[in-house]
CSV table of C-alpha atoms in Angstrom, one decimal:
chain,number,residue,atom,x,y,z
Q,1,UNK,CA,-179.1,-86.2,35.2
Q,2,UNK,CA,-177.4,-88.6,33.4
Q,3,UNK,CA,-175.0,-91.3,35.1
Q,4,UNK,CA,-171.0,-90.4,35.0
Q,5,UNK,CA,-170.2,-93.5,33.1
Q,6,UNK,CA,-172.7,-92.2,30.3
Q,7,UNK,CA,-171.4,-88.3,30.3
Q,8,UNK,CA,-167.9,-89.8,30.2
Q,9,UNK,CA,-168.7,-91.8,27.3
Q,10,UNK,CA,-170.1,-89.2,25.2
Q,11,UNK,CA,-167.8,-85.9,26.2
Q,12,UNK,CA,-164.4,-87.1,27.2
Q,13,UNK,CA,-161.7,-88.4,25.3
Q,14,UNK,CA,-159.7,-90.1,27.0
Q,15,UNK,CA,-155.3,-89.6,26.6
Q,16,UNK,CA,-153.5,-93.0,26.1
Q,17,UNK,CA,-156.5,-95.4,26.4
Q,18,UNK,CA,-159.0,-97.3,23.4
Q,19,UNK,CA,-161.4,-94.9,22.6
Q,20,UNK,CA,-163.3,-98.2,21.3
Q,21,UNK,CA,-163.4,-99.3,24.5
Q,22,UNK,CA,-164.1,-96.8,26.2
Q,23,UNK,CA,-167.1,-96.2,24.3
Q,24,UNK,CA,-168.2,-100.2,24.7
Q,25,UNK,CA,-167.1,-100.8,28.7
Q,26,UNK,CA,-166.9,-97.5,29.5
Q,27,UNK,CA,-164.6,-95.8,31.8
Q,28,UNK,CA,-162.7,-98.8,33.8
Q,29,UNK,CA,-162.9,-96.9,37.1
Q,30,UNK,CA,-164.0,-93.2,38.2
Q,31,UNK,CA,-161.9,-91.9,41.1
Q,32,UNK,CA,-163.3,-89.8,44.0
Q,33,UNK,CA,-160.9,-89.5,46.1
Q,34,UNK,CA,-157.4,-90.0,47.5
Q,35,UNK,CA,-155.4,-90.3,50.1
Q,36,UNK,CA,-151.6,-91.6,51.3
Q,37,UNK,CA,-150.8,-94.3,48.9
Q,38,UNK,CA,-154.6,-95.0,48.5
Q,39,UNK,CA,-157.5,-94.4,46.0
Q,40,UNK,CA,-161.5,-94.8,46.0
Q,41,UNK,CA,-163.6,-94.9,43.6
Q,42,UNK,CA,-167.5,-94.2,43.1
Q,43,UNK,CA,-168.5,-97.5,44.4
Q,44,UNK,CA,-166.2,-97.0,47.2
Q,45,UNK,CA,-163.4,-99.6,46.2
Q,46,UNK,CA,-160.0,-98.7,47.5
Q,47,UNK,CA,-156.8,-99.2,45.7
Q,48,UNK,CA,-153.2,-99.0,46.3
Q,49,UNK,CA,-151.9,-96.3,44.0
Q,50,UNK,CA,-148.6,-98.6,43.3
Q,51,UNK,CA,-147.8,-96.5,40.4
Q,52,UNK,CA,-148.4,-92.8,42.0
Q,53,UNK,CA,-151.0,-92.2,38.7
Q,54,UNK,CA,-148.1,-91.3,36.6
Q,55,UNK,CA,-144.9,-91.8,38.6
Q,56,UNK,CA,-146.1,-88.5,40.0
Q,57,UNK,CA,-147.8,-88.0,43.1
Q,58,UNK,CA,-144.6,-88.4,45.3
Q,59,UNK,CA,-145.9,-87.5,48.7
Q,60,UNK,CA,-149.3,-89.6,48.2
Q,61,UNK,CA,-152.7,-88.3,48.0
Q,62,UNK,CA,-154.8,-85.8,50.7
Q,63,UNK,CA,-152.1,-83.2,51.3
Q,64,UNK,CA,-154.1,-80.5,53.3
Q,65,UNK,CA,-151.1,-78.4,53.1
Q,66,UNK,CA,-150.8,-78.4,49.6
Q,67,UNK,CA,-154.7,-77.3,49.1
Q,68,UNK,CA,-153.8,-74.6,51.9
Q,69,UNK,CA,-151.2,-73.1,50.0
Q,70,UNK,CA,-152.8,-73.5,46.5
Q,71,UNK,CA,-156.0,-71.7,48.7
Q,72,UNK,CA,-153.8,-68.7,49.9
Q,73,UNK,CA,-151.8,-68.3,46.9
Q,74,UNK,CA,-155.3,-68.3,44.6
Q,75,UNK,CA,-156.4,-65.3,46.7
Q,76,UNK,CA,-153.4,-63.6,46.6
Q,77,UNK,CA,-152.4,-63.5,42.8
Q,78,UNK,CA,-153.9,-66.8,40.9
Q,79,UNK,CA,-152.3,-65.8,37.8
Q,80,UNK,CA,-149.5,-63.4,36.3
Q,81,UNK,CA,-147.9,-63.2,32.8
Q,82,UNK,CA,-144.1,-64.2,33.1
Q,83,UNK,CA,-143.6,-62.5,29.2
Q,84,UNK,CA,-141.9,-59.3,28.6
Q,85,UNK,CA,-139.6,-60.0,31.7
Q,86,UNK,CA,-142.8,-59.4,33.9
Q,87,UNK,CA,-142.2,-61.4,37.3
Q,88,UNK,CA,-143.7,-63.1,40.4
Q,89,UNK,CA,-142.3,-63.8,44.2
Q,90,UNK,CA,-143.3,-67.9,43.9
Q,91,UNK,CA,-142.0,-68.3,40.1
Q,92,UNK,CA,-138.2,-66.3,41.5
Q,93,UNK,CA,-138.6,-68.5,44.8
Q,94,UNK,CA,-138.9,-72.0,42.9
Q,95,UNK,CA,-136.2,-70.9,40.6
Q,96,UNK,CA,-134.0,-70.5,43.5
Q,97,UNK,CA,-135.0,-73.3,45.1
Q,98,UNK,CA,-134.4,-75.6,42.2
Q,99,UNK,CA,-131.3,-74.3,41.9
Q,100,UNK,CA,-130.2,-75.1,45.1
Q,101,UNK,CA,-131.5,-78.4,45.2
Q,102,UNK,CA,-129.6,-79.5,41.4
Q,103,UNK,CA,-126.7,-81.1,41.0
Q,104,UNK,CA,-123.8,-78.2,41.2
Q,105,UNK,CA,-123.6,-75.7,38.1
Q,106,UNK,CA,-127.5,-75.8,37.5
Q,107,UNK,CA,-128.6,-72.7,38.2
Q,108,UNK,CA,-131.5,-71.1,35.9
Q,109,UNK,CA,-134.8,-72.4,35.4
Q,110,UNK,CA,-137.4,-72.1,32.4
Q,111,UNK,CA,-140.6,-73.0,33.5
Q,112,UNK,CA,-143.4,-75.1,31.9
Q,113,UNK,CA,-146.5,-76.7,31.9
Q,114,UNK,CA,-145.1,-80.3,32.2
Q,115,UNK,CA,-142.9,-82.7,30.8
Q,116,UNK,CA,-144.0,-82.8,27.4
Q,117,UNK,CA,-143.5,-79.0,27.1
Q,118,UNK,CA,-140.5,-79.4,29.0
Q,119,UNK,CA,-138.4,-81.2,26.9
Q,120,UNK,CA,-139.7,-79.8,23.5
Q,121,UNK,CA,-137.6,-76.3,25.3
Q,122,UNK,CA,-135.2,-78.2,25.9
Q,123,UNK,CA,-134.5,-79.4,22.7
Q,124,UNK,CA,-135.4,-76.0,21.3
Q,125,UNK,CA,-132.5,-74.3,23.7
Q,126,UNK,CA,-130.1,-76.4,22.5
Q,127,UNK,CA,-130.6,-75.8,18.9
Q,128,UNK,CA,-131.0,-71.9,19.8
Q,129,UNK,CA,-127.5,-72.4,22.2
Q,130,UNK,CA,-125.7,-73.3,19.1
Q,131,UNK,CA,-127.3,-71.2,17.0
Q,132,UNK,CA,-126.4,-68.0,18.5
Q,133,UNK,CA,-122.9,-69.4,18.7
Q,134,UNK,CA,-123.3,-70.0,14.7
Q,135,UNK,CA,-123.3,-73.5,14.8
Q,136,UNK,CA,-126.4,-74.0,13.2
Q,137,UNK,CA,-125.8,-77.0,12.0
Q,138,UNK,CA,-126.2,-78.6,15.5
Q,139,UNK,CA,-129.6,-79.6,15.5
Q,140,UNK,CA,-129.5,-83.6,15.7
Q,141,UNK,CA,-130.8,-84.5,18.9
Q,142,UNK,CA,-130.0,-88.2,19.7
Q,143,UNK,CA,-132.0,-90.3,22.5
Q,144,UNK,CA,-131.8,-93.9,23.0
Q,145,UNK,CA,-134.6,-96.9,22.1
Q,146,UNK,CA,-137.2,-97.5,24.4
Q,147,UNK,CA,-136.7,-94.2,25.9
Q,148,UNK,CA,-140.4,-92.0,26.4
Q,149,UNK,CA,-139.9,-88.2,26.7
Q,150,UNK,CA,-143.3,-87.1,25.9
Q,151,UNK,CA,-146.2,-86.7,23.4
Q,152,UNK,CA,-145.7,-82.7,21.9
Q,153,UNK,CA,-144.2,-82.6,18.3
Q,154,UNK,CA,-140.0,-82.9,19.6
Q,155,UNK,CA,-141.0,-85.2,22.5
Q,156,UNK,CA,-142.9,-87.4,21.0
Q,157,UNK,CA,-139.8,-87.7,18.1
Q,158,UNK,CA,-137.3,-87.7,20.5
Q,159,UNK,CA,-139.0,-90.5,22.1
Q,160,UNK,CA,-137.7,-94.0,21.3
Q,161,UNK,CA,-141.0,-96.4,21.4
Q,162,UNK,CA,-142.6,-96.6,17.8
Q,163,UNK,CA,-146.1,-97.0,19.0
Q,164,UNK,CA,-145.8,-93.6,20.0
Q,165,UNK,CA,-144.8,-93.0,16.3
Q,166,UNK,CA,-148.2,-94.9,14.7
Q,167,UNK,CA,-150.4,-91.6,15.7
Q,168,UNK,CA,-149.0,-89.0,13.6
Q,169,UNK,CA,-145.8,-90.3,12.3
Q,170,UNK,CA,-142.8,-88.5,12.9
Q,171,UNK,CA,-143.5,-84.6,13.3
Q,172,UNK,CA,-140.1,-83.3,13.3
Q,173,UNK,CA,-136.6,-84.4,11.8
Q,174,UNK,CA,-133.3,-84.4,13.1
Q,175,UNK,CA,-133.9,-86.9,15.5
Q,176,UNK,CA,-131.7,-90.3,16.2
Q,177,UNK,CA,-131.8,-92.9,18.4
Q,178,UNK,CA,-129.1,-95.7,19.7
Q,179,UNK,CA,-129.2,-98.6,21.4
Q,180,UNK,CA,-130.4,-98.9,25.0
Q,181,UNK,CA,-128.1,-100.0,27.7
Q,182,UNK,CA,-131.0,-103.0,28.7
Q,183,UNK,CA,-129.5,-106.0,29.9
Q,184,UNK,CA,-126.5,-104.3,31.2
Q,185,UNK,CA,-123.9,-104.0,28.6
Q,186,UNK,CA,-122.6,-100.9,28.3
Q,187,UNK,CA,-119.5,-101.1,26.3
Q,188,UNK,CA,-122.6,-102.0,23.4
Q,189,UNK,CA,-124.4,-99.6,24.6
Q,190,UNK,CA,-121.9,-96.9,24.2
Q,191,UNK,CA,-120.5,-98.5,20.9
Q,192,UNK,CA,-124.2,-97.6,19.8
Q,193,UNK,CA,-124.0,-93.9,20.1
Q,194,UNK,CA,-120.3,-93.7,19.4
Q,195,UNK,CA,-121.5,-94.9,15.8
Q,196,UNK,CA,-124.3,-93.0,15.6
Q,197,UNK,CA,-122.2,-89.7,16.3
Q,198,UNK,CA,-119.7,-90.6,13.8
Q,199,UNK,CA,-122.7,-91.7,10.9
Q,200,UNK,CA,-124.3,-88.1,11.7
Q,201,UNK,CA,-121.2,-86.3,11.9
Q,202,UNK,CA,-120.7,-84.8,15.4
Q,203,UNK,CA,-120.3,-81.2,14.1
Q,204,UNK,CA,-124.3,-82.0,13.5
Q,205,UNK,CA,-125.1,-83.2,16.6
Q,206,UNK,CA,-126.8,-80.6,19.7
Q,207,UNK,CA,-127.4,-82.9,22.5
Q,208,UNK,CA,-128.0,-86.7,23.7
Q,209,UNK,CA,-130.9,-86.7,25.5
Q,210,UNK,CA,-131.5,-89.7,28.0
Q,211,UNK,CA,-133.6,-90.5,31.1
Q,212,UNK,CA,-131.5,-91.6,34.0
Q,213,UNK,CA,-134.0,-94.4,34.4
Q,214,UNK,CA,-136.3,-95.5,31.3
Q,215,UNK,CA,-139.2,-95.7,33.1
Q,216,UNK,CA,-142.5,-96.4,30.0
Q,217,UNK,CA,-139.8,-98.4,28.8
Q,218,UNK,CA,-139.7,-100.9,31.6
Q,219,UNK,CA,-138.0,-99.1,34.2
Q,220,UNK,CA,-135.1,-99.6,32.6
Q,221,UNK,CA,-131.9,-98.7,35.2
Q,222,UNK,CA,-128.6,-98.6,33.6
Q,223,UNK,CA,-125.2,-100.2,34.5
Q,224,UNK,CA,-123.5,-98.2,37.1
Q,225,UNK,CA,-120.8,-97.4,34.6
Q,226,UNK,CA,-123.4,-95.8,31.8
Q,227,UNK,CA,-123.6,-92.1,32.5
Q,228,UNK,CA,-120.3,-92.1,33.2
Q,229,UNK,CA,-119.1,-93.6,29.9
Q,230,UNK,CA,-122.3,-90.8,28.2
Q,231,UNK,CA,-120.9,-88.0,29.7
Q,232,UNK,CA,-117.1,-89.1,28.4
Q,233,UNK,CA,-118.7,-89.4,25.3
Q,234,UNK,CA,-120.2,-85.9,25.2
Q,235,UNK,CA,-117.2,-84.4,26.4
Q,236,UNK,CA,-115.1,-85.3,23.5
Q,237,UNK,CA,-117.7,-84.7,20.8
Q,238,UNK,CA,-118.3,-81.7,22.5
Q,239,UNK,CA,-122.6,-82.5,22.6
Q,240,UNK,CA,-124.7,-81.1,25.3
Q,241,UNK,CA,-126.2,-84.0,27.8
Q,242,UNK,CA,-129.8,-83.5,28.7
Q,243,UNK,CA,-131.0,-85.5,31.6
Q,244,UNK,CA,-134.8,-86.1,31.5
Q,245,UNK,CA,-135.6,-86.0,34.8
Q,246,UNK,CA,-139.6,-85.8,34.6
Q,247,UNK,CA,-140.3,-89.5,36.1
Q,248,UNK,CA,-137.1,-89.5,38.4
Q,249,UNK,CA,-136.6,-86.4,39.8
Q,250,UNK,CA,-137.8,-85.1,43.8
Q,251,UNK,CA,-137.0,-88.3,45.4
Q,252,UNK,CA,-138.3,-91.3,43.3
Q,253,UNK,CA,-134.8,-92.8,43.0
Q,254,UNK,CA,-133.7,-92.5,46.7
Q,255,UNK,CA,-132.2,-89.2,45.4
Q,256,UNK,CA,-133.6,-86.3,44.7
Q,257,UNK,CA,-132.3,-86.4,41.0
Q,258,UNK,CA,-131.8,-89.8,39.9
Q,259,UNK,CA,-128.7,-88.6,37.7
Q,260,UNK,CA,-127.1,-87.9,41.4
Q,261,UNK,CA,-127.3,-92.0,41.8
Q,262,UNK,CA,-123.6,-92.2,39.4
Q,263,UNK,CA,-122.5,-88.8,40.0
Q,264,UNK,CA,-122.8,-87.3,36.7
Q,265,UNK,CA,-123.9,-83.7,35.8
Q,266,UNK,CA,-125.8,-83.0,32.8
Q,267,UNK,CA,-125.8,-79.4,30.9
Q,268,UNK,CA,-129.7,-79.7,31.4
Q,269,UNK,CA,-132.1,-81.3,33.1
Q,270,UNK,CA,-135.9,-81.6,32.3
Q,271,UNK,CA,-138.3,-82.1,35.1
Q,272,UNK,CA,-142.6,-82.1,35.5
Q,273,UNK,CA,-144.5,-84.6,37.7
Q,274,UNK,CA,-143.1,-84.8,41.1
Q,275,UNK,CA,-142.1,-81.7,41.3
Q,276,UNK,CA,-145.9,-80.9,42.1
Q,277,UNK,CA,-146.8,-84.5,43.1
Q,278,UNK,CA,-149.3,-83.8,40.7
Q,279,UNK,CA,-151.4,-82.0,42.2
Q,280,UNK,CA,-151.4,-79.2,39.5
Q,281,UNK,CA,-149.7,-79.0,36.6
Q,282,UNK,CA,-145.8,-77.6,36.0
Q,283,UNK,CA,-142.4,-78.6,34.9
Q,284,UNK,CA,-139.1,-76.9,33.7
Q,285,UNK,CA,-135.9,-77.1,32.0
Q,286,UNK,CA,-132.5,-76.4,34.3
Q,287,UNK,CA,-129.6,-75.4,32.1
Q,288,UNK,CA,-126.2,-75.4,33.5
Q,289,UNK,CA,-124.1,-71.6,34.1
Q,290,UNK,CA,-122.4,-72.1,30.7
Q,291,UNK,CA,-125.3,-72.2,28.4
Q,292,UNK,CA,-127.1,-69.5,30.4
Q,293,UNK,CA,-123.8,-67.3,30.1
Q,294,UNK,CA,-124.2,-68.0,26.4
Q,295,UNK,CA,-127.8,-67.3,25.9
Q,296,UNK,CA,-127.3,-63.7,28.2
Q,297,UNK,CA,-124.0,-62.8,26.1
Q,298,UNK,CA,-125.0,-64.0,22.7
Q,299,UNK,CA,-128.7,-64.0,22.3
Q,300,UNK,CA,-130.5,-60.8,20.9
Q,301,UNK,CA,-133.8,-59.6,21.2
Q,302,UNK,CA,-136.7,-61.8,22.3
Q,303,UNK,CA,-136.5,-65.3,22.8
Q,304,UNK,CA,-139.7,-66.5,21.1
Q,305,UNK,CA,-140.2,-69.1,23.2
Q,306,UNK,CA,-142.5,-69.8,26.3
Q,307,UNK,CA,-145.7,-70.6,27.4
Q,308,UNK,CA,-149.1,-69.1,28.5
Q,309,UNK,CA,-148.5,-70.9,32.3
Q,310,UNK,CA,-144.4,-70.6,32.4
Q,311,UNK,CA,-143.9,-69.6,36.1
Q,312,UNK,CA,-147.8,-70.1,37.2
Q,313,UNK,CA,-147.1,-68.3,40.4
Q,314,UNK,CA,-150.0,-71.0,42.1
Q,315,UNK,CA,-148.3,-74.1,40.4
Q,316,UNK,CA,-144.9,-72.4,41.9
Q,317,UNK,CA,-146.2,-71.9,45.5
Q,318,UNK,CA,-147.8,-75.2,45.5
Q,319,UNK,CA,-144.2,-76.5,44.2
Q,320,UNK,CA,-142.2,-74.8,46.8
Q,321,UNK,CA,-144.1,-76.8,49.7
Q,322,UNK,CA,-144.2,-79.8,48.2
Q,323,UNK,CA,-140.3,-79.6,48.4
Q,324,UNK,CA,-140.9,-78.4,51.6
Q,325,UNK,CA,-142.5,-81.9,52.7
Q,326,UNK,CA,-140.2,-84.1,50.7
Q,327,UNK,CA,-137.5,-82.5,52.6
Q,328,UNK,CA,-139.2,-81.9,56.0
Q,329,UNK,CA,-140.6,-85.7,56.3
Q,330,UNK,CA,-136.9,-87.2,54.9
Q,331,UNK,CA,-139.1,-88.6,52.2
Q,332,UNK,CA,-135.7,-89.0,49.6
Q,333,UNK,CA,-134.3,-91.7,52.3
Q,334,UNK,CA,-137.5,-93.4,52.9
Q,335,UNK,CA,-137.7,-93.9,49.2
Q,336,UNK,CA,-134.4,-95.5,49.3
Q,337,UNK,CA,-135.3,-97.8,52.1
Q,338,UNK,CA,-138.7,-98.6,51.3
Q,339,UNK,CA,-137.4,-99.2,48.0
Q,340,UNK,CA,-135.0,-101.7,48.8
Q,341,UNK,CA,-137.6,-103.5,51.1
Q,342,UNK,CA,-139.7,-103.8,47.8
Q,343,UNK,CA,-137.1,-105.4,46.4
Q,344,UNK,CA,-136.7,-107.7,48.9
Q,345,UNK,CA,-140.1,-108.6,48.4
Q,346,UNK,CA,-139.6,-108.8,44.6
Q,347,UNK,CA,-136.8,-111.2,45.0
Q,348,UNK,CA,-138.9,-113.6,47.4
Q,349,UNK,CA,-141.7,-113.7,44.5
Q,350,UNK,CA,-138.7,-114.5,42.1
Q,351,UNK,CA,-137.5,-117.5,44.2
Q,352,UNK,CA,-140.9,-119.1,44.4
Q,353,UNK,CA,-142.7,-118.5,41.2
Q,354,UNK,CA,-141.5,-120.1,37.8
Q,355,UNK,CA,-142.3,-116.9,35.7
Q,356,UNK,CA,-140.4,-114.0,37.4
Q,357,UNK,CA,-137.4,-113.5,35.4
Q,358,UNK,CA,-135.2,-110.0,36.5
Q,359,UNK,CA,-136.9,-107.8,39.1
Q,360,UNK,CA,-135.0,-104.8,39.9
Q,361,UNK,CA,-135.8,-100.9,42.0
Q,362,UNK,CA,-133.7,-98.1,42.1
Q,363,UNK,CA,-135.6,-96.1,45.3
Q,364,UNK,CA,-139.5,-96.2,44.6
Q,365,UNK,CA,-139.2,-97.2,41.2
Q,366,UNK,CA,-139.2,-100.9,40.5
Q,367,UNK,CA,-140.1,-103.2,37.5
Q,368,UNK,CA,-140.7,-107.2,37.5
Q,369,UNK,CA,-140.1,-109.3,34.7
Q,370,UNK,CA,-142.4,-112.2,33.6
Q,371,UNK,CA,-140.7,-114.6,31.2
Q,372,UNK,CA,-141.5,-118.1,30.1
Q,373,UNK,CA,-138.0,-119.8,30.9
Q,374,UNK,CA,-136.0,-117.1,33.6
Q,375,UNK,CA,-132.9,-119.5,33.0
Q,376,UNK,CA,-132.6,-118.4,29.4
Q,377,UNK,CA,-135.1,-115.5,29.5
Q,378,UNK,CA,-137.1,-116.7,26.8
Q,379,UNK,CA,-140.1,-114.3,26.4
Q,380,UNK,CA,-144.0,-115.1,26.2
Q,381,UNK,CA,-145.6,-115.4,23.1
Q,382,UNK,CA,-147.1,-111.6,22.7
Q,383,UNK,CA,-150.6,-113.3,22.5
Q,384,UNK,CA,-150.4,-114.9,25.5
Q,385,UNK,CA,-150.9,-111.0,27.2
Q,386,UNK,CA,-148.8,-112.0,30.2
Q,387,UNK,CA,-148.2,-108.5,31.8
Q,388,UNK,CA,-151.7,-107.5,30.8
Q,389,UNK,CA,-153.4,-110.4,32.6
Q,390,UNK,CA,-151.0,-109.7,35.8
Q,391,UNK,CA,-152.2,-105.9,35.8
Q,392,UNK,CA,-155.9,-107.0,35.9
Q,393,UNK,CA,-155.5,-109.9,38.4
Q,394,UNK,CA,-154.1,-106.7,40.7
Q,395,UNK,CA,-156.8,-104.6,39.8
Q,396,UNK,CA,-159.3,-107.4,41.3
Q,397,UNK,CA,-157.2,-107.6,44.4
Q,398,UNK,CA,-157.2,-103.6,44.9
Q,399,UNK,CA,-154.0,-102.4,43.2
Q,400,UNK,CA,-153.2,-100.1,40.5
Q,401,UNK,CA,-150.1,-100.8,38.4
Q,402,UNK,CA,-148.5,-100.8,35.0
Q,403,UNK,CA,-147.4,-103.4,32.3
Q,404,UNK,CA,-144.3,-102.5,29.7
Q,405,UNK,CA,-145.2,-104.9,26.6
Q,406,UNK,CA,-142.8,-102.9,23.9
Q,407,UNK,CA,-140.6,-105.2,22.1
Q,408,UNK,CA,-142.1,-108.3,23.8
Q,409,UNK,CA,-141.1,-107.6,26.8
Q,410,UNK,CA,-144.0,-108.7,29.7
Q,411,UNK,CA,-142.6,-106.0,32.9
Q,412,UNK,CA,-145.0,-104.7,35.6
Q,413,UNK,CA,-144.0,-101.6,36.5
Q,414,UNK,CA,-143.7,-100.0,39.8
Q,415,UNK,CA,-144.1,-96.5,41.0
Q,416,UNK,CA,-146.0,-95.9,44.5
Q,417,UNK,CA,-146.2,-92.5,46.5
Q,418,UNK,CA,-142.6,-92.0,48.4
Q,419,UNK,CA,-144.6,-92.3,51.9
Q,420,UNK,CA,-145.7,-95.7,51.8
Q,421,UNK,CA,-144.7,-97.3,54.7
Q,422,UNK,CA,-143.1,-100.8,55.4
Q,423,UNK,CA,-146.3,-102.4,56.5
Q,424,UNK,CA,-147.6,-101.2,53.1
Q,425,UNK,CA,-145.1,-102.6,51.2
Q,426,UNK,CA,-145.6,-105.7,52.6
Q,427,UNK,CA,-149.5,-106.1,51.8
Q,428,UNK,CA,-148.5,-105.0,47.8
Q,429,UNK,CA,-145.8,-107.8,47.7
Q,430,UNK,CA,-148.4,-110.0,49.1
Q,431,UNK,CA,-150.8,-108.9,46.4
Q,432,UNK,CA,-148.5,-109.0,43.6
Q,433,UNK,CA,-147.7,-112.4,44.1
Q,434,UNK,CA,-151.1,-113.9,44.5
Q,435,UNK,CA,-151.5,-112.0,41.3
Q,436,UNK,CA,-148.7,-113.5,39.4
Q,437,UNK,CA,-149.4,-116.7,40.9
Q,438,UNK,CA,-153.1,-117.0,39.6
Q,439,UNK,CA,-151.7,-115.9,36.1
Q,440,UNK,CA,-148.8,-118.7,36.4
Q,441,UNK,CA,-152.1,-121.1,36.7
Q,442,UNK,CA,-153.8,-119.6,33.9
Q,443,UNK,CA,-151.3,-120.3,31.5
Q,444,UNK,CA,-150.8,-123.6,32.5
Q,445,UNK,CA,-147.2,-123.0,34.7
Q,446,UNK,CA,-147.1,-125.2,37.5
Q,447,UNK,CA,-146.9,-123.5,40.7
């Protein structure tokens, strides 16, 4: 039989990556296993997971409990059909659940296959909400630059990074976007959308749609006054507030939404990832008990909308104890103190090497900077590959991670499972630096 790396090669394409290289190098590592904050490959090499795979596997790798249930639920009923109002005990426990755990007035859940899907129904709700209302002339959905809601047909318009537009273009219309509130201003920020709302004409507009922390973007956390001043904002226009929650949601943020971190309620919120820790696929759309009263008193007939796996009763099950454990284990508050001890460590690499400009972490979700002059925060020349060359210098010393180089911008992005422990955070602070040091001397910054 032919090697792995071969088969990989000539059968799998793989999502996000150079299918050039791929087909040259071949796949960069192949993964056999996991567990806690750990991974290990085929040659048996071990790696932190600092970025949970994508921001997803909250409680960490190797959850026996998780394959139990999955097990017991498989046997039971693996799969039923949620069309034609057709229902399950786990998909009717998770709703209930989610429920309670949502900021207040969130009540009904759609289900989906992840966060893609789930914020393409969102969207799709909104427009329908108005619709039925006969406003049908709210469709514009604005969403702010930088921001990354997904790769489906409305997610990946919605989204605010134009390399996800080189693909395919632009599938759908009737999307906006305004400025980001990066680098902290938000009476800008806010001046942004106020503009845009007035250019499109706010009887036009459906929703803003924003994630409480831009995390492809750069992990991008707002001034503490930002939501407040959105939600104002969507108030008087009368525009829906969508929250994409997918990256932030089930304890990443030290909360276990990260709108909850400013006390502001959308009308929906999007989730996927950690809702599962990734361990098999789902996500959903909460809407607040307005818009459901709307859609049970106004719409007629069939909503032709939903998906083959909407309310997998497995993927529910296997949700409902992973909720279990986040609560259970008080994984929410370690995230917020293990979060701030990462920062600590963060700010310790900033005070002793000459390229760390802002370095920042709102619970287990953290981001470092690398600039040529932090003083003035004069960027890298993009050729230079700054962030690029960090991520592989912690790949050689065991560590997974991200870099963020839209717009110029060199961050390393942080994301690992919301177990790790304080003696773990210590040995990736330790390996961060060395990494960021070694690049510092490859570029010819003195140390």
């Amino acid at each position: 039989m032919e090697n792995l790396t071969e088969l990989d090669k000539r059968h799998f394409i793989h999502p996000t990556s150079s299918i050039q290289q791929q087909q040259r190098d071949g796949a960069k590592v192949i993964m056999e296993k996991g567990e806690g904050i750990y991974l290990t490959d085929t040659n048996g090499n071990v790696y932190i997971d600092a970025m949970s795979s994508l921001w997803n596997v909250n409680i960490g790798h190797g959850r026996e409990e998780l394959a139990e249930v999955a097990a017991q639920q498989l046997k039971k009923l693996a799969f039923s059909s949620a069309f034609s109002t057709f229902s399950h005990e786990p998909a009717i426990k998770l709703a209930e659940k989610i429920a309670s755990i949502s900021p207040a007035g969130l009540n009904a859940v759609f289900f989906t296959s992840g966060g893609s899907e789930s914020n393409d129904s969102a969207i799709k709700l909104v427009r329908h909400y108005w619709k039925i209302q006969g406003k049908q002339d709210r469709r514009k959905i604005i969403a702010l630059k930088r921001g990354y809601h997904g790769v489906a047909a409305a997610s990946t318009s919605v989204t605010g990074i134009p390399e996800f537009w080189g693909m395919a273009g632009h599938m759908m219309t009737d999307f906006t976007h305004a400025e980001t509130p990066y680098g902290g201003n938000t009476e800008k920020a806010i001046a942004s959308l106020r503009q845009v709302i007035e250019e499109e004409g706010p009887e036009n507009i459906a929703a803003i749609l924003a994630e409480p922390v831009q995390g492809a973007g750069g992990v991008l956390i707002p001034p503490a006054d930002y939501f407040k001043e959105v939600r104002k904002l969507c108030d008087e226009y009368e525009i829906l507030f969508i929250a994409d929650e997918i990256i932030t949601g089930f304890g990443r943020t030290g909360k276990m939404f990260g709108m909850e971190n400013w006390g502001v309620t959308p009308d929906m919120m999007t989730f996927a990832k950690g809702v599962t820790s990734g361990y098999i696929p789902l996500g959903g759309v909460v809407v607040s008990d307005h818009i459901h009263n709307v859609l049970k008193e106004k719409s007629k007939g069939t909503l032709f909308h939903g998906f083959t796996y909407s309310g997998h009763p497995t993927a529910a099950a296997l949700a409902l104890k992973n909720i279990e454990i986040i609560e259970q284990e008080n994984l929410i508050e370690n995230s917020r103190e293990m979060g701030e001890k990462l920062l600590e460590g963060f700010q310790k690499i900033k005070e002793n090497l000459e390229i760390v400009g802002d370095v920042r972490t709102i619970g287990l979700l953290g981001a470092v900077e690398l600039v040529q002059n932090p003083a003035t925060n004069k960027r890298f020349a993009p050729d230079l590959n700054v962030a690029p060359r960090v991520i592989e210098a912690l790949h050689e010393r065991g560590v997974i991670c991200r870099p963020v180089t839209f717009g110029g911008t060199d961050i390393i992005c942080f994301a690992p499972p919301i177990v790790i422990d304080n003696k773990q955070v210590n040995t990736l602070v330790e390996k961060l630096y060395d990494s960021v040091l070694s690049v510092q001397k490859q570029i010819g910054v003195p140390s």
